Tab-separated table of C-alpha atoms and ligand atoms in Angstrom:
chain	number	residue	atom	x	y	z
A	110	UNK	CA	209.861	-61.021	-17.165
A	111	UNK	CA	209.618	-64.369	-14.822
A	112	UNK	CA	206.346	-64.160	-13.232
A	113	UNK	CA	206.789	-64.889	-9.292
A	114	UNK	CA	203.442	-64.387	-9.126
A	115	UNK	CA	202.158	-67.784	-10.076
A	116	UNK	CA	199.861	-69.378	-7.683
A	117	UNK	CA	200.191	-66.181	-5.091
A	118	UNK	CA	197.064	-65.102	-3.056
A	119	UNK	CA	197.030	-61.967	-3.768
A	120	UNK	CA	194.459	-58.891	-2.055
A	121	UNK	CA	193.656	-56.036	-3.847
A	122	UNK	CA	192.152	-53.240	-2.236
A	123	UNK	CA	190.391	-50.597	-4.093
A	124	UNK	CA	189.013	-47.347	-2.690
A	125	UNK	CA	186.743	-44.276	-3.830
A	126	UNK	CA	188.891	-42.582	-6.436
A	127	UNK	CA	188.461	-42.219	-9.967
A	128	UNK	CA	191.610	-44.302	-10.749
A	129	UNK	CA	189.364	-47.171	-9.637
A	130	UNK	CA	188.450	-47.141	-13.175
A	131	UNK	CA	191.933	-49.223	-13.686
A	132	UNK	CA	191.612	-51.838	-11.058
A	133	UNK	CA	189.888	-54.035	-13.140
A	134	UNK	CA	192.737	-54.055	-15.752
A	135	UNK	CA	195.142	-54.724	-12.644
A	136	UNK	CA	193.258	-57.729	-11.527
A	137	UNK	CA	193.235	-59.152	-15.429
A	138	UNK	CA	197.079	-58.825	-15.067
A	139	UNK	CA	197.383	-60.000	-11.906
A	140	UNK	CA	195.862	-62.901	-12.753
A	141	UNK	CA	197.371	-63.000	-16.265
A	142	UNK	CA	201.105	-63.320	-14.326
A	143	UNK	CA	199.909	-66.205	-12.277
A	144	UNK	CA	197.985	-64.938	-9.048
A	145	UNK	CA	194.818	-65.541	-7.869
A	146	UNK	CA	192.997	-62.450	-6.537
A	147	UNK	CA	190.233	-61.602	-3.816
A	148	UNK	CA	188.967	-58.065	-4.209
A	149	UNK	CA	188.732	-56.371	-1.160
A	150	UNK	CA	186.443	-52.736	-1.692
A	151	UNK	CA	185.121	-49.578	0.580
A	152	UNK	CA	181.890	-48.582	0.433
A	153	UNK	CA	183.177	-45.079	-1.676
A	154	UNK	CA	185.339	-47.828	-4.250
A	155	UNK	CA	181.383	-49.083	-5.256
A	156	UNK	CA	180.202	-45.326	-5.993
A	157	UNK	CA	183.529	-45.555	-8.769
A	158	UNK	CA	183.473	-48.889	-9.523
A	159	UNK	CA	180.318	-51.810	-9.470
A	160	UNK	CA	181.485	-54.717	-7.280
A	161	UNK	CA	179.509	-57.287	-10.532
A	162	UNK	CA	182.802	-55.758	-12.375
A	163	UNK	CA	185.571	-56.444	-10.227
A	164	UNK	CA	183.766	-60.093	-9.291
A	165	UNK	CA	183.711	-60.815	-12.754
A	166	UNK	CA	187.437	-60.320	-14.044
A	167	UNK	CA	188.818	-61.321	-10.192
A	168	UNK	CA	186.509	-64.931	-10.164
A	169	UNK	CA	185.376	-64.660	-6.877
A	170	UNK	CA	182.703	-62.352	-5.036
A	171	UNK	CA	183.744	-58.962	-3.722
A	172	UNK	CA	184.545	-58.513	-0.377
A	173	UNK	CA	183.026	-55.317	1.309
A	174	UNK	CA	181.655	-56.056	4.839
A	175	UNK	CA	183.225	-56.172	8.028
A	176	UNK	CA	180.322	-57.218	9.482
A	177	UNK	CA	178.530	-59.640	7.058
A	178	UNK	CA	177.552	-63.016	8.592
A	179	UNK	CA	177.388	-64.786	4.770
A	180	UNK	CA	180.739	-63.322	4.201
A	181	UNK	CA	182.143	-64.508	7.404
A	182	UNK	CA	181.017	-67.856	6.841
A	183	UNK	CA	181.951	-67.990	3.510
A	184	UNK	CA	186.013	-66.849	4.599
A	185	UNK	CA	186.333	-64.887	7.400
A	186	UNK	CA	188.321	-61.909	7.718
A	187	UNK	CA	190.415	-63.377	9.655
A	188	UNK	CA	191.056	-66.310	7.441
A	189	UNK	CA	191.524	-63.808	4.741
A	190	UNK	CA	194.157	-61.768	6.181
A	191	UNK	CA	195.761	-64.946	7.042
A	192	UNK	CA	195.355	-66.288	2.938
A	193	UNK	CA	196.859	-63.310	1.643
A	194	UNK	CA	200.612	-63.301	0.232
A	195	UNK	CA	200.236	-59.406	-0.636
A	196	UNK	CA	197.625	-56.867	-0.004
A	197	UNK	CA	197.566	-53.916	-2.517
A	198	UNK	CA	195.643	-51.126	-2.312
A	199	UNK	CA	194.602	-49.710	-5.229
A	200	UNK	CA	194.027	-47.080	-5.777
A	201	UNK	CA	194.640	-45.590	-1.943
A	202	UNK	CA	193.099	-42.620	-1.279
A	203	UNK	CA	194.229	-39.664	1.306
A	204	UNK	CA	191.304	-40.926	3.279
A	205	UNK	CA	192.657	-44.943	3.094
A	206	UNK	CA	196.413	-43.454	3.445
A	207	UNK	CA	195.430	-41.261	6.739
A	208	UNK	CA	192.693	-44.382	8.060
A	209	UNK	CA	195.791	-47.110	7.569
A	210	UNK	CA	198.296	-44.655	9.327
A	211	UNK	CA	196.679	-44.040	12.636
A	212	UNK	CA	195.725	-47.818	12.576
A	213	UNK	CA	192.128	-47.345	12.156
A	214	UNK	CA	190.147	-50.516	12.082
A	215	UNK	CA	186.995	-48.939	11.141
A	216	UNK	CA	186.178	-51.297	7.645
A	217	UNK	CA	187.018	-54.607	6.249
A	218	UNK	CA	189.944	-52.918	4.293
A	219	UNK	CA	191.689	-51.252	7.326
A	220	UNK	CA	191.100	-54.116	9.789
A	221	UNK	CA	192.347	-56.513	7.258
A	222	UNK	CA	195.446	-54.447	6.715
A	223	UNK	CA	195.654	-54.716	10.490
A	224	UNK	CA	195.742	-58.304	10.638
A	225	UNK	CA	197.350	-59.452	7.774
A	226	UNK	CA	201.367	-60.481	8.502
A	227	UNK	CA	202.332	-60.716	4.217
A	228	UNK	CA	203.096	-56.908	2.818
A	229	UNK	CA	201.086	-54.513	2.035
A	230	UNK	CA	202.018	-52.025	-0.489
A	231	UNK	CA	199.169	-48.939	-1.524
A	232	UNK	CA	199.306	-46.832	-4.956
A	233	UNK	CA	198.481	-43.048	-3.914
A	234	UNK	CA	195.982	-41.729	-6.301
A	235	UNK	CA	194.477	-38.295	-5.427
A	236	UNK	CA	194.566	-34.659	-6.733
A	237	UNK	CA	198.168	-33.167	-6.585
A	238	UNK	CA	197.320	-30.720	-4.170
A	239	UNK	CA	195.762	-33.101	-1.873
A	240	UNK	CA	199.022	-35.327	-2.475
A	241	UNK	CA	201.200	-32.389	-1.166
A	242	UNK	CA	199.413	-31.337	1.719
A	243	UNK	CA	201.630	-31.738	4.774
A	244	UNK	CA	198.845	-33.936	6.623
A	245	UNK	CA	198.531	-36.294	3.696
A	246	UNK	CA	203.042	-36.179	3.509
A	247	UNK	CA	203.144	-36.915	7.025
A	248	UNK	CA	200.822	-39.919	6.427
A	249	UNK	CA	203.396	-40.834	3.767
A	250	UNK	CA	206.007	-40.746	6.304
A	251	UNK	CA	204.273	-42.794	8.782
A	252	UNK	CA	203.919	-45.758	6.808
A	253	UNK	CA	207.145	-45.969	4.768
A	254	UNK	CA	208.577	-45.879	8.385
A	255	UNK	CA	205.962	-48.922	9.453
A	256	UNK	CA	207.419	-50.462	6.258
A	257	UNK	CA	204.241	-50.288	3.865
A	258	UNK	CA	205.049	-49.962	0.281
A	259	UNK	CA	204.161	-47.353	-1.465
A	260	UNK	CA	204.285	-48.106	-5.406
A	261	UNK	CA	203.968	-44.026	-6.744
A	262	UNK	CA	202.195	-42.078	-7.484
A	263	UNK	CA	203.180	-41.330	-10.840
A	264	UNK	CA	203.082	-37.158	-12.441
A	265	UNK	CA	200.883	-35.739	-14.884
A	266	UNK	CA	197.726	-34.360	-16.260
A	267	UNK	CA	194.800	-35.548	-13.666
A	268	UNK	CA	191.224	-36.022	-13.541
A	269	UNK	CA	190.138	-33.110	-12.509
A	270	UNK	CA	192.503	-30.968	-14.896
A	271	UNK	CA	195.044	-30.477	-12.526
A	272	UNK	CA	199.043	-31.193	-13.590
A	273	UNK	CA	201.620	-32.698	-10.958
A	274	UNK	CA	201.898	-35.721	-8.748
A	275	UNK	CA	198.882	-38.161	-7.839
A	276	UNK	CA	198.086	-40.393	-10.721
A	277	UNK	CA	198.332	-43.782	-9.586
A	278	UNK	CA	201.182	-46.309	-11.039
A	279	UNK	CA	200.209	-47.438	-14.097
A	280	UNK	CA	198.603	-51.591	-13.446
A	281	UNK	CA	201.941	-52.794	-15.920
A	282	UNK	CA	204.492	-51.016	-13.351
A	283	UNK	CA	202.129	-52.039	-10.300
A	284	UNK	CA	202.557	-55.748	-11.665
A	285	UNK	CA	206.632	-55.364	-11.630
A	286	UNK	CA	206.714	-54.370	-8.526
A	287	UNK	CA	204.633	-56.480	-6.853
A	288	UNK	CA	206.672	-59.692	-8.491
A	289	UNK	CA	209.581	-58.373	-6.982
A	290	UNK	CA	208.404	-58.891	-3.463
A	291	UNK	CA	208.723	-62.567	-4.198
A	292	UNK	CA	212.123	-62.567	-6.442
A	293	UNK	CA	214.148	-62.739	-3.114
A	294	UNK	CA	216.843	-64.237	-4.618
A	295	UNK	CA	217.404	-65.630	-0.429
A	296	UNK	CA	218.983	-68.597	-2.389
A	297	UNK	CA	220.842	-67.282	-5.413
A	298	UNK	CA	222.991	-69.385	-6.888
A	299	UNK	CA	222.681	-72.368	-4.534
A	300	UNK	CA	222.038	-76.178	-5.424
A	301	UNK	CA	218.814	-77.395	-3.398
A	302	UNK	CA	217.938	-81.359	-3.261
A	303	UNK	CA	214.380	-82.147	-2.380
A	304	UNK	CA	212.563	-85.410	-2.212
A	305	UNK	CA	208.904	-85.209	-2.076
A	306	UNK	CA	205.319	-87.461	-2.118
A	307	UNK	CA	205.300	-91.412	-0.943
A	308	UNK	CA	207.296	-93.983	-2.237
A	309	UNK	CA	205.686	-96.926	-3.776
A	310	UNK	CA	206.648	-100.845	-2.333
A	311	UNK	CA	205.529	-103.259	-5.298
A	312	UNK	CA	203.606	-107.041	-3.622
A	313	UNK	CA	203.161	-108.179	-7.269
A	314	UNK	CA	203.249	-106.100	-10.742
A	315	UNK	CA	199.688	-104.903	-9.729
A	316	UNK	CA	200.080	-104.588	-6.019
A	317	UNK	CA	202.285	-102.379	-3.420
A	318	UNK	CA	202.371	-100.622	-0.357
A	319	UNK	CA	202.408	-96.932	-0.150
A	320	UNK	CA	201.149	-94.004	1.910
A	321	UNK	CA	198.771	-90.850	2.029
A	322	UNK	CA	201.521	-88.373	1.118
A	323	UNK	CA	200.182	-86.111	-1.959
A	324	UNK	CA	203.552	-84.443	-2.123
A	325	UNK	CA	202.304	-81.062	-2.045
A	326	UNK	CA	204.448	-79.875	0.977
A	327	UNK	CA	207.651	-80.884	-1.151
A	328	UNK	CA	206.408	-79.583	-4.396
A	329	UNK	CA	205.494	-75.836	-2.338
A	330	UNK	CA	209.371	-76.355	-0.970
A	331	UNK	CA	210.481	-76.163	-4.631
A	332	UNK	CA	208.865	-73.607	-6.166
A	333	UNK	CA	209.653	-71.435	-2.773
A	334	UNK	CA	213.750	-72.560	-3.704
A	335	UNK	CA	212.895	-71.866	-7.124
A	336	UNK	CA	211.662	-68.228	-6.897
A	337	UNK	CA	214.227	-67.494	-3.876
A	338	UNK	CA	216.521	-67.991	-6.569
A	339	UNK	CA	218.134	-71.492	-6.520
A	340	UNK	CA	219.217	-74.132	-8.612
A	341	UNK	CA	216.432	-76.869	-7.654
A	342	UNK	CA	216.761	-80.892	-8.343
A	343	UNK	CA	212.972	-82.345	-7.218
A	344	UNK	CA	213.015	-86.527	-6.881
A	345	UNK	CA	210.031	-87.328	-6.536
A	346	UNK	CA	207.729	-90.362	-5.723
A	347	UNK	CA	204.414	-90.779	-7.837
A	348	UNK	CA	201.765	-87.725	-7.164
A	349	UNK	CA	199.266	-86.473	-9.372
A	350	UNK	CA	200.623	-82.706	-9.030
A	351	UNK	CA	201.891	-80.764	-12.257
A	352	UNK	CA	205.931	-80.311	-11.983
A	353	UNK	CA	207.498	-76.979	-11.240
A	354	UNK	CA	208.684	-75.559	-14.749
A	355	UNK	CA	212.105	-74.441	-13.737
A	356	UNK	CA	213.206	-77.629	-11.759
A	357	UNK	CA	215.221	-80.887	-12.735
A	358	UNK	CA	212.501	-83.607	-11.731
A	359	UNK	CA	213.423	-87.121	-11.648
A	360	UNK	CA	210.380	-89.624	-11.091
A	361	UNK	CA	210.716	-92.318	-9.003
A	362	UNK	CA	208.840	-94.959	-7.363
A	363	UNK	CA	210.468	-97.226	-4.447
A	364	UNK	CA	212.689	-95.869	-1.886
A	365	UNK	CA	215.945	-97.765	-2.923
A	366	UNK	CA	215.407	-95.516	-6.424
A	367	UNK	CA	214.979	-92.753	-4.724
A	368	UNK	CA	217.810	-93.111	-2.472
A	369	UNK	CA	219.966	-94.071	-5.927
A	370	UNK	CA	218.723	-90.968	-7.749
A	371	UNK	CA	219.420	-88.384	-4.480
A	372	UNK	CA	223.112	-89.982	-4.212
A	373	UNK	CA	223.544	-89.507	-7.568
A	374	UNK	CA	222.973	-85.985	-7.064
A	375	UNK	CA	224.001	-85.324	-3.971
A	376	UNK	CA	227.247	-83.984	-4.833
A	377	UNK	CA	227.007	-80.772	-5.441
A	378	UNK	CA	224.342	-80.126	-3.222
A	379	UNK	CA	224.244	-77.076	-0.371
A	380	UNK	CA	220.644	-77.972	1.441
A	381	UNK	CA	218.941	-81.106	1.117
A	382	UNK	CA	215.248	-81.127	1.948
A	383	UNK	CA	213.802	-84.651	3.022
A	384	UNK	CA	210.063	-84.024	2.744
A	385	UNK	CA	209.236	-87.426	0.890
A	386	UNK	CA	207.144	-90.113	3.300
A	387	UNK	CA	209.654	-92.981	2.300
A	388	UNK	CA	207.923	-96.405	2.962
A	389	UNK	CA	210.007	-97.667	5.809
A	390	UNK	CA	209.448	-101.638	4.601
A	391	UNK	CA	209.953	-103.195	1.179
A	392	UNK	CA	208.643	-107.204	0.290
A	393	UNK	CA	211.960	-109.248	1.114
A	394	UNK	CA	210.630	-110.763	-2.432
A	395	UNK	CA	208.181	-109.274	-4.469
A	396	UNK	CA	205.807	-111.556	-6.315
A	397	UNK	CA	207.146	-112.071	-10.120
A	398	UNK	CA	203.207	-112.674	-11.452
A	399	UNK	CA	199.723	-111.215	-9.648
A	400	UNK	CA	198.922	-113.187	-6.232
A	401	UNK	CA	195.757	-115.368	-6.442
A	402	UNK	CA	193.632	-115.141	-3.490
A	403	UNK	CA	193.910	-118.670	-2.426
A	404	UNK	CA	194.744	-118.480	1.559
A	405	UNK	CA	191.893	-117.205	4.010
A	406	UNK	CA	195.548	-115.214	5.825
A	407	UNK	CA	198.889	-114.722	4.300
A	408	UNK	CA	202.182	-112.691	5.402
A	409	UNK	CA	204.062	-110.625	3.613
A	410	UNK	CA	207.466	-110.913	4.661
A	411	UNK	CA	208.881	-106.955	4.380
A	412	UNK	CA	212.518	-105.787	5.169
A	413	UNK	CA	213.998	-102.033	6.197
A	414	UNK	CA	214.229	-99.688	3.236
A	415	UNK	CA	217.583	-97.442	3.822
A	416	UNK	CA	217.245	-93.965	5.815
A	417	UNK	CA	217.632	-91.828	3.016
A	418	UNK	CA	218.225	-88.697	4.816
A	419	UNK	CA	220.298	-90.287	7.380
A	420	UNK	CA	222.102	-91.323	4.505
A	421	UNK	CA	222.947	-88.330	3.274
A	422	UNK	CA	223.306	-86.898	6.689
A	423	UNK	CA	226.478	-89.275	7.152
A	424	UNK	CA	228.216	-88.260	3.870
A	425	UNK	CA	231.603	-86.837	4.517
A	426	UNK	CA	230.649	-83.457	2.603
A	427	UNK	CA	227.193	-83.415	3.433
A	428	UNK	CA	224.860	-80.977	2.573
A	429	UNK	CA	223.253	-78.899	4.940
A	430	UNK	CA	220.412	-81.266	5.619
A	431	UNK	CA	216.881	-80.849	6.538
A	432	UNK	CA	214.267	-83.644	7.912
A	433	UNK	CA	210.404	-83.536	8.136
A	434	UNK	CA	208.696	-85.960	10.973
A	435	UNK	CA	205.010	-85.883	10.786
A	436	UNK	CA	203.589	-87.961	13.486
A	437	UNK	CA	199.945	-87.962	14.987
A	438	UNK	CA	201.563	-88.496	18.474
A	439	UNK	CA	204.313	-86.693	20.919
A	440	UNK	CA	204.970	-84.516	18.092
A	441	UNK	CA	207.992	-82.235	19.010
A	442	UNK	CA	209.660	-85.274	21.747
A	443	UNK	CA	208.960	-87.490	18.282
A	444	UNK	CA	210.902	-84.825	16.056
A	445	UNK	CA	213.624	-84.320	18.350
A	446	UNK	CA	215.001	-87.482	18.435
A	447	UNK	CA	214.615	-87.584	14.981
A	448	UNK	CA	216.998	-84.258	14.613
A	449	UNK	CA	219.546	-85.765	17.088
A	450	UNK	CA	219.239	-89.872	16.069
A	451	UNK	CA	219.806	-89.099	12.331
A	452	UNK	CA	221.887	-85.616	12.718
A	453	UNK	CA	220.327	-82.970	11.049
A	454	UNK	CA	220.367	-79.661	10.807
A	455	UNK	CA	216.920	-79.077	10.928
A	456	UNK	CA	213.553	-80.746	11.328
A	457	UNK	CA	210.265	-79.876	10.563
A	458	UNK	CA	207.707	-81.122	12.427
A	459	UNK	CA	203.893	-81.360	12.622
A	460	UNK	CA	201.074	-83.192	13.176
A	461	UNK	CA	199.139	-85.625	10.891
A	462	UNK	CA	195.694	-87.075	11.079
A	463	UNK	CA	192.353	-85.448	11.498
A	464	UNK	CA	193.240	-83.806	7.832
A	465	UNK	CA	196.174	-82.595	8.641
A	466	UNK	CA	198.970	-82.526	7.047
A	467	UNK	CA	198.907	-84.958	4.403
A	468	UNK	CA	197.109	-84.065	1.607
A	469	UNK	CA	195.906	-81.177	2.938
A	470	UNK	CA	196.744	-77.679	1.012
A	471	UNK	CA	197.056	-75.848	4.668
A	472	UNK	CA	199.644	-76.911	7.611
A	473	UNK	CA	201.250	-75.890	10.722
A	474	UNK	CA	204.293	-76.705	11.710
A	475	UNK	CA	207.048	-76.358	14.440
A	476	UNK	CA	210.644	-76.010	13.512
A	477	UNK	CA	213.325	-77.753	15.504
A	478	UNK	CA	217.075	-76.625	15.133
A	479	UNK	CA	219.953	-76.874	17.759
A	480	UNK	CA	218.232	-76.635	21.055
A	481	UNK	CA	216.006	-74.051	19.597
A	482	UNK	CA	212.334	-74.113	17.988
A	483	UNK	CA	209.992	-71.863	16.079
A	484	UNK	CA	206.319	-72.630	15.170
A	485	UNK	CA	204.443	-71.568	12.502
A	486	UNK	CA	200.385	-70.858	12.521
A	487	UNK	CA	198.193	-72.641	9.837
A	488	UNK	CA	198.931	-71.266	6.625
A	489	UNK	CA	198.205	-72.214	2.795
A	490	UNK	CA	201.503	-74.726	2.211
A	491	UNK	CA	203.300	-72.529	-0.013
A	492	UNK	CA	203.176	-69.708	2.284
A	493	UNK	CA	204.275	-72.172	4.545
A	494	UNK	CA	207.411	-73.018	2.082
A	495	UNK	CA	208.170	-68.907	1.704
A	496	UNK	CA	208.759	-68.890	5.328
A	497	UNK	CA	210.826	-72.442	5.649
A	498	UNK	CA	212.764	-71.288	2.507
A	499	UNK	CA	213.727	-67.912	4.742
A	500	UNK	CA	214.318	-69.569	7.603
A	501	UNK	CA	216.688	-72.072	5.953
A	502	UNK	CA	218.438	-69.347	4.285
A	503	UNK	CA	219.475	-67.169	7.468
A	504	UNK	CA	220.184	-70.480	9.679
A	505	UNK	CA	222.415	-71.922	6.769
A	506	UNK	CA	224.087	-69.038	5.689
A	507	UNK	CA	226.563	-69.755	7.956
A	508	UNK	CA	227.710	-73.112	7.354
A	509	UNK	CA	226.834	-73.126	3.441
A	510	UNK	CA	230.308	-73.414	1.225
A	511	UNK	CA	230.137	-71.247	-1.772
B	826	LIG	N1	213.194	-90.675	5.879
B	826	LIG	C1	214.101	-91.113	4.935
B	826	LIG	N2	214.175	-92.434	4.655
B	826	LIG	C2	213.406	-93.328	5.282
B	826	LIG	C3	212.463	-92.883	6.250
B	826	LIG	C4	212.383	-91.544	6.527
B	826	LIG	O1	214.815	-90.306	4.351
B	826	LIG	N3	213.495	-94.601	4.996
B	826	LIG	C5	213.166	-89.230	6.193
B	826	LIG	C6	211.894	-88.527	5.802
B	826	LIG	O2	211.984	-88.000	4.490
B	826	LIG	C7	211.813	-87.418	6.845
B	826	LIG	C8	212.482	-88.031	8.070
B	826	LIG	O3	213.259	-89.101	7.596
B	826	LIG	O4	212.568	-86.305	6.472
B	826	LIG	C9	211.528	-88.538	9.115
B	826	LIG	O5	210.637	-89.443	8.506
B	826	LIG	P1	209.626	-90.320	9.381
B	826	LIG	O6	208.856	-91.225	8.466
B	826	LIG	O7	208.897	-89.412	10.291
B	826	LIG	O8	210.660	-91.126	10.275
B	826	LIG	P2	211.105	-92.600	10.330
B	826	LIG	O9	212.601	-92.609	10.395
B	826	LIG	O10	210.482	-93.412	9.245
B	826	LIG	O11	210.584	-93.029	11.754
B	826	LIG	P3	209.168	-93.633	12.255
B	826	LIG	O12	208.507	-94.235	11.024
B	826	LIG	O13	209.569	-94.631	13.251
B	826	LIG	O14	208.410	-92.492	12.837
């Protein structure tokens, strides 16, 4: 099975029930397929389970207070709901189920539930009779119909001696479906182009001119094309980031090789992402053997590289073709002339500087389209990516040749 889970932020929840006895062995998986994993527990999840246990398969200290200054500091729960790709809960108990359907904010589980915007899905775990009871059904009702997930539970001989439905989903089938909340497949079948990190302007063979990109924002884009099912081509300038496994890379260095490399294939292309920071000057005539510092001033003499994007955007079949503009100034004027002046489809645009945006792992960014616009709050970049890959998907649909 193809792990989508790699690199996800994922919460688990885990409340008083016996069946807490198997949330360790769902975090070892969990983090087995890829994920990285907070554990979120109740007070009644400690009386099961010790918090030392679940901190020491997971990585990272428990997190059980709402109210816990350290805590806060350390990542607040706000910051945590906002970190998380998927919450799960388990196991859920009636009490969690029946807390989480009237909306209750009365614990750090519940309130982060509240405040989270990824999915939540909860495994049921609870006697069988408990499970039936109309209260507890209605419950059930209630959140499929606020679109919760609800993995289970599964039928058999319980804890308490009981037979019949309330053992929770076994961590193995918990795993599968909780990978399949990220196998979209939004981009099945289609040919994605990115670009991504700085290009590199050589003075001398020891010298050159480059910029801060780290190429993380491109590198997010592709995996996010990857796992939404396309077919993903990644040129990219040097960065010091470990290549996505299912991608055709192609390593570059100055923008008239990266410009050769995406026309070579361009062709059968539907989107093309331009997320690389191409240099926008080359040396007229780079130095053949290492400058001596002789001169107390010298001038480099530097010429226009070519607009790669624009490039492509001026193809006769051109792809559908997304910019990025990061500016530290008159952001969203800034991007909109870009969108119009080099005619894409779409633009992405945020603000650098102040440790944003380049080489940062978090960004924010507003999306420019048409005469329309959509912003998206700070968010880890390859959250950020999920929701540009969606977004690209339902605005292209339209105009994308199969
Ligand atoms: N871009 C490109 N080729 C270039 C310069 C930029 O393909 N030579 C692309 C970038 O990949 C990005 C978009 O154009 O998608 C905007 O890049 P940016 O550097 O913000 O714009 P510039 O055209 O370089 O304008 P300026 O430097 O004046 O802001």
């Amino acid at each position: 099975m193809i792990s989508f889970l790699k690199n996800k932020h994922i919460i688990l929840g885990v409340t008083g029930g016996i069946a807490a006895y198997k949330s360790p062995d769902l975090t070892r998986r969990l983090i087995e397929a890829g994920a990285i994993v907070r554990v979120v527990m109740t007070q009644h999840a400690k009386e099961f389970i010790t918090p030392l246990t679940m901190q020491a398969v997971s990585g990272h200290p428990v997190h059980d207070e709402l109210f816990d200054l350290q805590a806060e500091a350390a990542m607040g729960h706000i910051e945590l709901a906002r970190w998380a790709d998927a919450i799960i809960v388990a196991p859920a108990t009636a009490d969690f189920m029946a807390r989480l359907a009237r909306g209750e904010a009365n614990d750090l589980l519940t309130t982060l539930c509240l405040a989270t915007c990824a999915p939540i899905a909860i495994a049921p775990a609870m006697n069988q009779a408990m499970w039936k009871n109309t209260l507890t059904q209605s419950n059930l009702e209630a959140l499929l119909a606020k679109k919760f997930l609800i993995y289970g539970p599964a039928s058999g001989l319980q804890a308490c001696g009981d037979v019949g439905p309330g053992r929770m989903m076994e961590p193995a089938d918990i795993i599968e479906q909780l990978n399949a909340i990220f196998n979209t497949g939004l981009l099945a079948g289609k040919n994605i182009l990115i670009t991504a990190g700085p290009t590199r302007e050589a003075i001398d063979p020891v010298r050159y001119i480059t910029n801060a990109s780290s190429g993380k924002m491109g590198y997010a884009l592709a995996d996010a094309a990857i796992e939404a099912g396309a077919h993903v081509t990644l040129i990219s300038g040097p960065v010091n980031i470990a290549k996505p496994l299912r991608a055709t890379c192609i390593d570059v260095v100055s923008a008239e090789e990266m410009l050769a490399a995406v026309l070579e294939k361009i062709t059968h292309c539907d989107i093309f992402f331009s997320v690389a920071a191409v240099a926008d000057y080359r040396l007229k005539h780079i130095f053949s053997e290492k400058m001596a510092k002789k001169a107390e001033e010298i001038t480099l003499e530097l010429v226009r590289n070519p607009d790669i994007v624009a490039t492509v955007a001026n193809l006769p079949n051109r792809p559908w073709t997304v910019g990025f503009a990061a500016e530290t100034d008159n952001v969203l004027q800034k991007a909109k002339n870009k969108l119009i002046n080099k005619k894409l489809d779409m633009i992405i645009a945020n603000q650098v500087g102040n440790n944003l945006g380049f080489d940062s792992d978090m960004n924010t960014v507003t999306v420019l389209w048409e005469d329309q616009q959509k912003s998206f709050p700070l968010m880890p970049k390859q959250k950020l990516a999920r929701e540009l890959i969606q977004l690209t998907s339902r605005l292209s649909e339209r105009k994308i040749v199969c």
